[in-house]
XYZ file of C-alpha atoms in Angstrom:
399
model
C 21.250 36.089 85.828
C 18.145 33.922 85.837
C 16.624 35.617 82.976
C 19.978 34.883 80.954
C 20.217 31.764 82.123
C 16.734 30.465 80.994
C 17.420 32.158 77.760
C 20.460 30.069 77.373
C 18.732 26.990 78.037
C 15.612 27.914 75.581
C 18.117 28.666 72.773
C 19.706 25.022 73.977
C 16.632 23.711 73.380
C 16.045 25.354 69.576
C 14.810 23.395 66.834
C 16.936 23.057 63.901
C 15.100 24.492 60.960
C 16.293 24.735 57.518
C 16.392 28.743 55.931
C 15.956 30.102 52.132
C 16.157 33.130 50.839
C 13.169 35.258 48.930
C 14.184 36.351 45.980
C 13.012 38.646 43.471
C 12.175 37.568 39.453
C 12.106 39.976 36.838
C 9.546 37.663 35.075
C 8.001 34.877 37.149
C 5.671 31.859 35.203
C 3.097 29.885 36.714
C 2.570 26.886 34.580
C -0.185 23.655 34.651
C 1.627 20.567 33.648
C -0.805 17.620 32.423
C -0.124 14.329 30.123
C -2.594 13.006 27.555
C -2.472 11.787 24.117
C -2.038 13.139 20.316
C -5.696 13.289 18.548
C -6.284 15.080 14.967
C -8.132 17.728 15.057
C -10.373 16.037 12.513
C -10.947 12.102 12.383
C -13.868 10.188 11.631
C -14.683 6.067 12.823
C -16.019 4.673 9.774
C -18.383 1.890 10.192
C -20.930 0.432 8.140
C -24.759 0.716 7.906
C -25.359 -2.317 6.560
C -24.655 -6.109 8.233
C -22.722 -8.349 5.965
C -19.406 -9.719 5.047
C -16.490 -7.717 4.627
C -15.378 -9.080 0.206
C -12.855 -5.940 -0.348
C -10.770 -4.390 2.141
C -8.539 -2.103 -0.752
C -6.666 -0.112 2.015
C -3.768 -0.374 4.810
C -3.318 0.984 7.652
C -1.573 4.119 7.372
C -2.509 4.625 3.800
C -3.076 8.193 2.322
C -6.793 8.546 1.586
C -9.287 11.103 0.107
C -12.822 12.017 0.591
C -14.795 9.353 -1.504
C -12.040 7.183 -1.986
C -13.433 2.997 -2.081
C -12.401 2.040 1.957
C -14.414 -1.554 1.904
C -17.169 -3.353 0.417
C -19.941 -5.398 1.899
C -21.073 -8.370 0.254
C -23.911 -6.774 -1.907
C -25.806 -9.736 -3.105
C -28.495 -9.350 -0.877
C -29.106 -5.602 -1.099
C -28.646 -6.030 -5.159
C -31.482 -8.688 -5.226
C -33.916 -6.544 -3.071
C -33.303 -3.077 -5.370
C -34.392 -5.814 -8.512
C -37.186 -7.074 -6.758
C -38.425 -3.437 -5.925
C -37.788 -2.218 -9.594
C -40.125 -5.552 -10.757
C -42.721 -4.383 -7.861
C -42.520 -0.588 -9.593
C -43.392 -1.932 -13.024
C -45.970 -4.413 -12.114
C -48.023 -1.526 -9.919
C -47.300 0.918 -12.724
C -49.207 -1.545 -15.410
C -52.316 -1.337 -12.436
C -52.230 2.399 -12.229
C -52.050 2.393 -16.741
C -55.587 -0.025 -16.061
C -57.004 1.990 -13.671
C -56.528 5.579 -15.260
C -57.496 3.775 -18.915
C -60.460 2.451 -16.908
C -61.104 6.099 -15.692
C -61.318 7.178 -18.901
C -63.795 4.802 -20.078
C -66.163 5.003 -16.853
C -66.110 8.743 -17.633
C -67.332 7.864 -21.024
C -70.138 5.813 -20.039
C -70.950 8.704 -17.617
C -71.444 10.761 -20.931
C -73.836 8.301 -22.880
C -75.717 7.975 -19.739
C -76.358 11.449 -18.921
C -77.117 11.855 -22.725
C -79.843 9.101 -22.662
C -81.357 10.839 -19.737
C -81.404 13.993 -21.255
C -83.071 12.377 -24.129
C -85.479 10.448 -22.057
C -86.446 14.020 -20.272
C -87.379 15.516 -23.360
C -89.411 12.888 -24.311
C -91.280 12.734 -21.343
C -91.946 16.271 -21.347
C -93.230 15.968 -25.235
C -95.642 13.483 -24.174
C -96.772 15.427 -21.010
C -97.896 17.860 -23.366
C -99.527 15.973 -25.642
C -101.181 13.589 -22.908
C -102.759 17.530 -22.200
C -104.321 18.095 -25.269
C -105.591 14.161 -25.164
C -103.415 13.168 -27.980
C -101.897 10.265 -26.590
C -102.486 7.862 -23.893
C -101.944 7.424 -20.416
C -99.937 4.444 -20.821
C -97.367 5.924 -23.022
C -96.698 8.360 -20.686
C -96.366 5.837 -17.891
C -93.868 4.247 -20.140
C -91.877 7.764 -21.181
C -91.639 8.484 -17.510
C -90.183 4.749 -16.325
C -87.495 5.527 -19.148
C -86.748 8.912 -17.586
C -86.205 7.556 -14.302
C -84.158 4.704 -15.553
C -81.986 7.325 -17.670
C -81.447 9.096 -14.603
C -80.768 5.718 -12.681
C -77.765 4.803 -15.117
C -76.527 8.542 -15.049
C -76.107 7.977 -10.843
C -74.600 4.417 -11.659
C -72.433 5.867 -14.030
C -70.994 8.409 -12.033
C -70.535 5.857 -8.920
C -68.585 3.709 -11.600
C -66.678 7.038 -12.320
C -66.078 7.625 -8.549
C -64.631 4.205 -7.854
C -62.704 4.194 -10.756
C -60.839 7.299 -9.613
C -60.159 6.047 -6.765
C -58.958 3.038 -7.984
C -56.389 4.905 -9.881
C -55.198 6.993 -6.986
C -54.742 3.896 -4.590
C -52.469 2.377 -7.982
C -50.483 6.338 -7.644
C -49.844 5.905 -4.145
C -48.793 2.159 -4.411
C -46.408 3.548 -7.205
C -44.975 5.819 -4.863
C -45.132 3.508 -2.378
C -42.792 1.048 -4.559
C -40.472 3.797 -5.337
C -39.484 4.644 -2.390
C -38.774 0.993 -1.523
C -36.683 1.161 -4.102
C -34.692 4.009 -3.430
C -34.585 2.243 -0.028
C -33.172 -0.634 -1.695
C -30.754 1.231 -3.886
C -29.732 3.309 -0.748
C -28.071 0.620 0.920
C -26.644 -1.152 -1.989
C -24.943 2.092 -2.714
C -23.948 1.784 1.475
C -22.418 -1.331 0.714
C -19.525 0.284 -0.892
C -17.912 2.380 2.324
C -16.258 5.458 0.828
C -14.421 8.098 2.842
C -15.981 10.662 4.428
C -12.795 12.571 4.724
C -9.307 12.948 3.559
C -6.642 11.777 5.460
C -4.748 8.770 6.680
C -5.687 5.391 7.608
C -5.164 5.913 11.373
C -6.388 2.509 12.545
C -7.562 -0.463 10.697
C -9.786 -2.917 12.868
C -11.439 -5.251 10.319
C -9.729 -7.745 7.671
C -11.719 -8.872 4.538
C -14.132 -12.050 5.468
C -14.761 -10.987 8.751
C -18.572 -10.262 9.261
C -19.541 -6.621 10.320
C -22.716 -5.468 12.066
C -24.932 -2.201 12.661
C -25.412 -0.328 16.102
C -28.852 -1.717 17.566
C -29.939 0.213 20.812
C -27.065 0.163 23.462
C -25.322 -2.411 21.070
C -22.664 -0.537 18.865
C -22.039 -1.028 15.259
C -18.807 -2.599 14.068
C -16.035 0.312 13.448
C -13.919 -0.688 10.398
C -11.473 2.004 10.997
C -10.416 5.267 11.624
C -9.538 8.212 8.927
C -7.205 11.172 10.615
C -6.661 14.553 8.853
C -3.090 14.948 10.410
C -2.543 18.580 8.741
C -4.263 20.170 11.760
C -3.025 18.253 15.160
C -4.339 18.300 18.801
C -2.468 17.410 22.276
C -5.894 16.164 24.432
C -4.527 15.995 28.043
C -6.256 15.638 31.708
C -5.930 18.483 33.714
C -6.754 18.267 37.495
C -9.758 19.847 39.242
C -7.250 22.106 41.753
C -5.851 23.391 38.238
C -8.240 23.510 36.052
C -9.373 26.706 36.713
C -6.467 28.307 35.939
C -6.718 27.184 32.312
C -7.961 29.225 29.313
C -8.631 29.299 25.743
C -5.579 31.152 23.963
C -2.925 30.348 26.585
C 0.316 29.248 25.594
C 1.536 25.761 25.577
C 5.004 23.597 25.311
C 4.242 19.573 24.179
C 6.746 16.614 24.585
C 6.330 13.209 22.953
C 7.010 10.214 24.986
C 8.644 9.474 21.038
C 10.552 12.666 20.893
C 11.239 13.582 24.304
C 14.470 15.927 23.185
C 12.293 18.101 21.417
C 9.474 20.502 22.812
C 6.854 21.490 20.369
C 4.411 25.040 20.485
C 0.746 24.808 21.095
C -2.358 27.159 22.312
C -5.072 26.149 24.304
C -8.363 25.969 21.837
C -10.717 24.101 24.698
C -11.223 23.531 28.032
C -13.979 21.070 29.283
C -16.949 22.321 30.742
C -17.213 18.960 32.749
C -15.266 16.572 34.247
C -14.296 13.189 32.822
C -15.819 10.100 33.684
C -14.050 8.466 36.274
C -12.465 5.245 35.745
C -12.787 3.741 39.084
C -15.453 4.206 41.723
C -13.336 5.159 44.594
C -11.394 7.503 42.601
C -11.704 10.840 44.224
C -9.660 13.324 42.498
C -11.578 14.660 38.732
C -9.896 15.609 35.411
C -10.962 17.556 32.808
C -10.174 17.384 29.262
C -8.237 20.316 27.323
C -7.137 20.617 23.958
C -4.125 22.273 23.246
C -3.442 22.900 19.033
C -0.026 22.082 18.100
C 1.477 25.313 15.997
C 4.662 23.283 14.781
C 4.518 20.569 12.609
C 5.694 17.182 13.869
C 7.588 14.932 11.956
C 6.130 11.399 11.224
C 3.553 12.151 14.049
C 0.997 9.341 14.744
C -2.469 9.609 16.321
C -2.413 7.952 19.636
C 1.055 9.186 20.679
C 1.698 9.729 24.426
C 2.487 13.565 25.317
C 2.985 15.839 28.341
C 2.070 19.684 28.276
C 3.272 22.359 29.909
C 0.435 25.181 29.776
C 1.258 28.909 30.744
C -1.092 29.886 32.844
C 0.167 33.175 34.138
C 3.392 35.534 34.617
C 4.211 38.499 36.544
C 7.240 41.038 36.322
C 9.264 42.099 39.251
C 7.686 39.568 42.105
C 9.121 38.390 45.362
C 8.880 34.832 45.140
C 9.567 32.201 48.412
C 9.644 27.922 48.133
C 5.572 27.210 48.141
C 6.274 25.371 51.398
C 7.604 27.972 53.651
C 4.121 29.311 53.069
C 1.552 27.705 56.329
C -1.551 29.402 58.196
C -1.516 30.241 61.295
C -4.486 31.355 63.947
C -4.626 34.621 64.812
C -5.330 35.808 68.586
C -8.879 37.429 67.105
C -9.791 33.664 65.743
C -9.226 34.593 62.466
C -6.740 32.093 60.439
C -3.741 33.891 58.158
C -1.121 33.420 55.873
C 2.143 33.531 56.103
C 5.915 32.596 56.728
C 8.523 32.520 59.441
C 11.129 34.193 59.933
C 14.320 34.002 62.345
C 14.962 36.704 64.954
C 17.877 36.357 67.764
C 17.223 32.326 67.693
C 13.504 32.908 67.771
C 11.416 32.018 64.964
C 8.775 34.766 64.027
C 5.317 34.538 61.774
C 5.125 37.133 59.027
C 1.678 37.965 57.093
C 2.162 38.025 53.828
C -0.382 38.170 50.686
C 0.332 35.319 48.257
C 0.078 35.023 44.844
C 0.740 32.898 41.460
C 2.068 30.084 41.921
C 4.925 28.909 39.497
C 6.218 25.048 40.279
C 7.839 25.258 43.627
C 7.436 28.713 44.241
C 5.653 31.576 45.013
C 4.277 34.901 44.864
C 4.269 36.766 48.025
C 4.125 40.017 49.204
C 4.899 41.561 52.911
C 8.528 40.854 52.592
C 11.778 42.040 51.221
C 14.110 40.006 48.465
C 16.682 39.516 51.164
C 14.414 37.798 54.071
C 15.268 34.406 55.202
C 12.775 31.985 55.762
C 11.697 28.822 57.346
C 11.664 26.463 55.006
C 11.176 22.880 56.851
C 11.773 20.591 58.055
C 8.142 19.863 57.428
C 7.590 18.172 60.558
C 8.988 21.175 62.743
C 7.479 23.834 60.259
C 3.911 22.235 60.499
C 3.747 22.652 64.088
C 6.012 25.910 64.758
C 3.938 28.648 66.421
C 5.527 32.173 67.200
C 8.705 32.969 69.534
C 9.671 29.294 69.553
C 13.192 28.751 70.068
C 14.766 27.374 66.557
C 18.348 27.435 65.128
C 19.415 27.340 61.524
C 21.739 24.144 60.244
């Protein structure tokens, strides 16, 4: 009677716990929901490498475009003048290096007649050595032969010397040549840059310069003006944030479903093409949770789609056939009496709540995979505030 009458009282005392059913799913999804923005899947920022003012602007924003199409024009006056002045500098050195080779040419010909003298002057000398033998002339002509031989060779070592420094004369005027040229096609390079053509085809995606306004070049941690922004919108991306606890789960190839913000009645096919390999930088300092960018390819087309449009995506990350599924709540850990810590839910037996093992799986929004139970077991399902503390043969009782 005592024994029955505690009972009594413990089932008095009973929580009241809400129950659900597990339930078996011939094909169960587990999906990773994340929003971003619409990107092409090739755009270029077109800016300018040259600092000026903006005199032609010949495009709109949202204007069809192709590659080498006239996008702006710097005012050229400037780079114009300094390809003229480098032309003039090309002709002037060009005149020195004509001089110097001419002169070349004519220190190589006094090299000749000096070399010839010489020669002649040796000879001569070596006649009158002879004869100064066989005491047919004097010692004093052959003092004089010999002082001509030495000068002869004198003005052949002049002469070359002349010859020397003439040649390089004329190599310093080749080099300052070359030197001139390339500051001309210096000069001509960025009068050319002065007319900004397309790099790609596409669509004026953003226009952020009007004509008159000045535009300058990046300079160390300073960036360069950006005059707009061409978008090839035949090939379209979805770039969303996915969080660190899901990111893992993501792959390249994986299905997709996109929503506009702009179309939210329609859903649009994509596949995963790219998954960050790190995460994003974080906006705030105290932010704790990280994101990580993915690109998902959109496979339909989207009508009068704009870069910059708002989207969410719902990526497939998973699916099983034939799985027992239960609410992801129901699911807590418990310690076990050998100090080790497992999963799994509770169940209700004659009033008494009772903790079930079970091995858990994929997770699909609300629910999950589980396995250690049958289709038809009820299970404890909350309230959280009971279900967070419930241990073991505690007295509950369903609402």
């Amino acid at each position: 009677a005592i024994a029955f009458l505690a009972l009594g009282r413990r089932g008095e005392k009973g929580e009241k716990v809400e129950l659900a059913r597990a339930e078996s799913r011939e094909l169960f999804r587990s999906f990773v929901n994340a929003s971003g923005e619409i990107l092409a899947e090739r755009y270029a920022d077109v800016g300018s490498s040259v600092m000026g003012r903006v005199v032609e602007l010949p495009v709109t924003e949202g204007e069809e475009v192709k590659e080498g199409d006239l996008l702006a024009r710097i005012d050229p006056i400037q780079a114009r003048s300094e390809l003229q002045a480098a032309e003039a500098a090309i002709q002037a050195i060009a005149a020195e290096a004509k001089s110097a080779t001419e002169q070349v040419v004519a220190a190589r010909a006094d090299l000749e007649l000096a070399e010839a003298g010489a020669r002649e002057s040796s000879l001569n000398l070596q006649r009158l050595e002879t004869l100064f033998q066989e005491n047919l002339v004097p010692a004093s002509e052959l003092d004089v032969a010999r002082a001509l031989a030495e000068s002869g060779n004198a003005r052949v070592n002049s002469a070359r010397a002349a010859v020397a420094r003439s040649e390089s004369t004329g190599e310093a005027a080749k080099r300052r040549v070359l030197q001139a040229r390339a500051q001309a096609d210096r000069a001509r390079d960025i009068l050319e840059k002065t007319s900004i053509e397309a790099p790609i085809s596409g669509v004026v995606s953003r226009l952020q310069v009007r004509q008159g306004e000045m535009v300058v070049i990046g300079i160390q941690n300073q960036p360069g003006t950006v005059l707009m922004t061409v978008s090839d919108l035949s090939e379209l991306n979805a770039e969303v944030k996915v969080a660190e606890a899901d990111v893992l789960r993501v792959a390249v190839e994986q299905e997709a479903a996109v929503t506009l913000e702009a179309l939210p009645d329609k859903m649009f096919r994509g596949r995963v093409t790219e998954v960050g390999a790190s995460a994003l930088p974080q906006l705030t300092a105290g932010a704790a949770a990280r994101e990580f960018r993915v690109e998902i390819r959109l496979l339909d087309p989207v009508p009068g789609i704009r870069p910059g449009l708002t989207c969410d995506a719902e990526i497939l990350v998973g699916e099983q056939e034939n799985v027992v599924v239960v609410p992801l709540q129901s699911v807590v850990i418990r310690t076990q009496k050998d100090g080790s810590e497992s999963r799994g839910v509770f169940t209700v037996t004659g009033g008494v709540a009772r903790f079930t093992p079970v091995e858990t799986g994929m997770i699909g929004g609300l629910d999950i995979e589980v396995q250690g139970i049958d289709e038809t077991t009820e299970v404890i399902v909350g309230p959280y505030q009971i279900l967070r503390g419930l241990e073991d043969g505690d007295p509950v009782s369903s609402r």
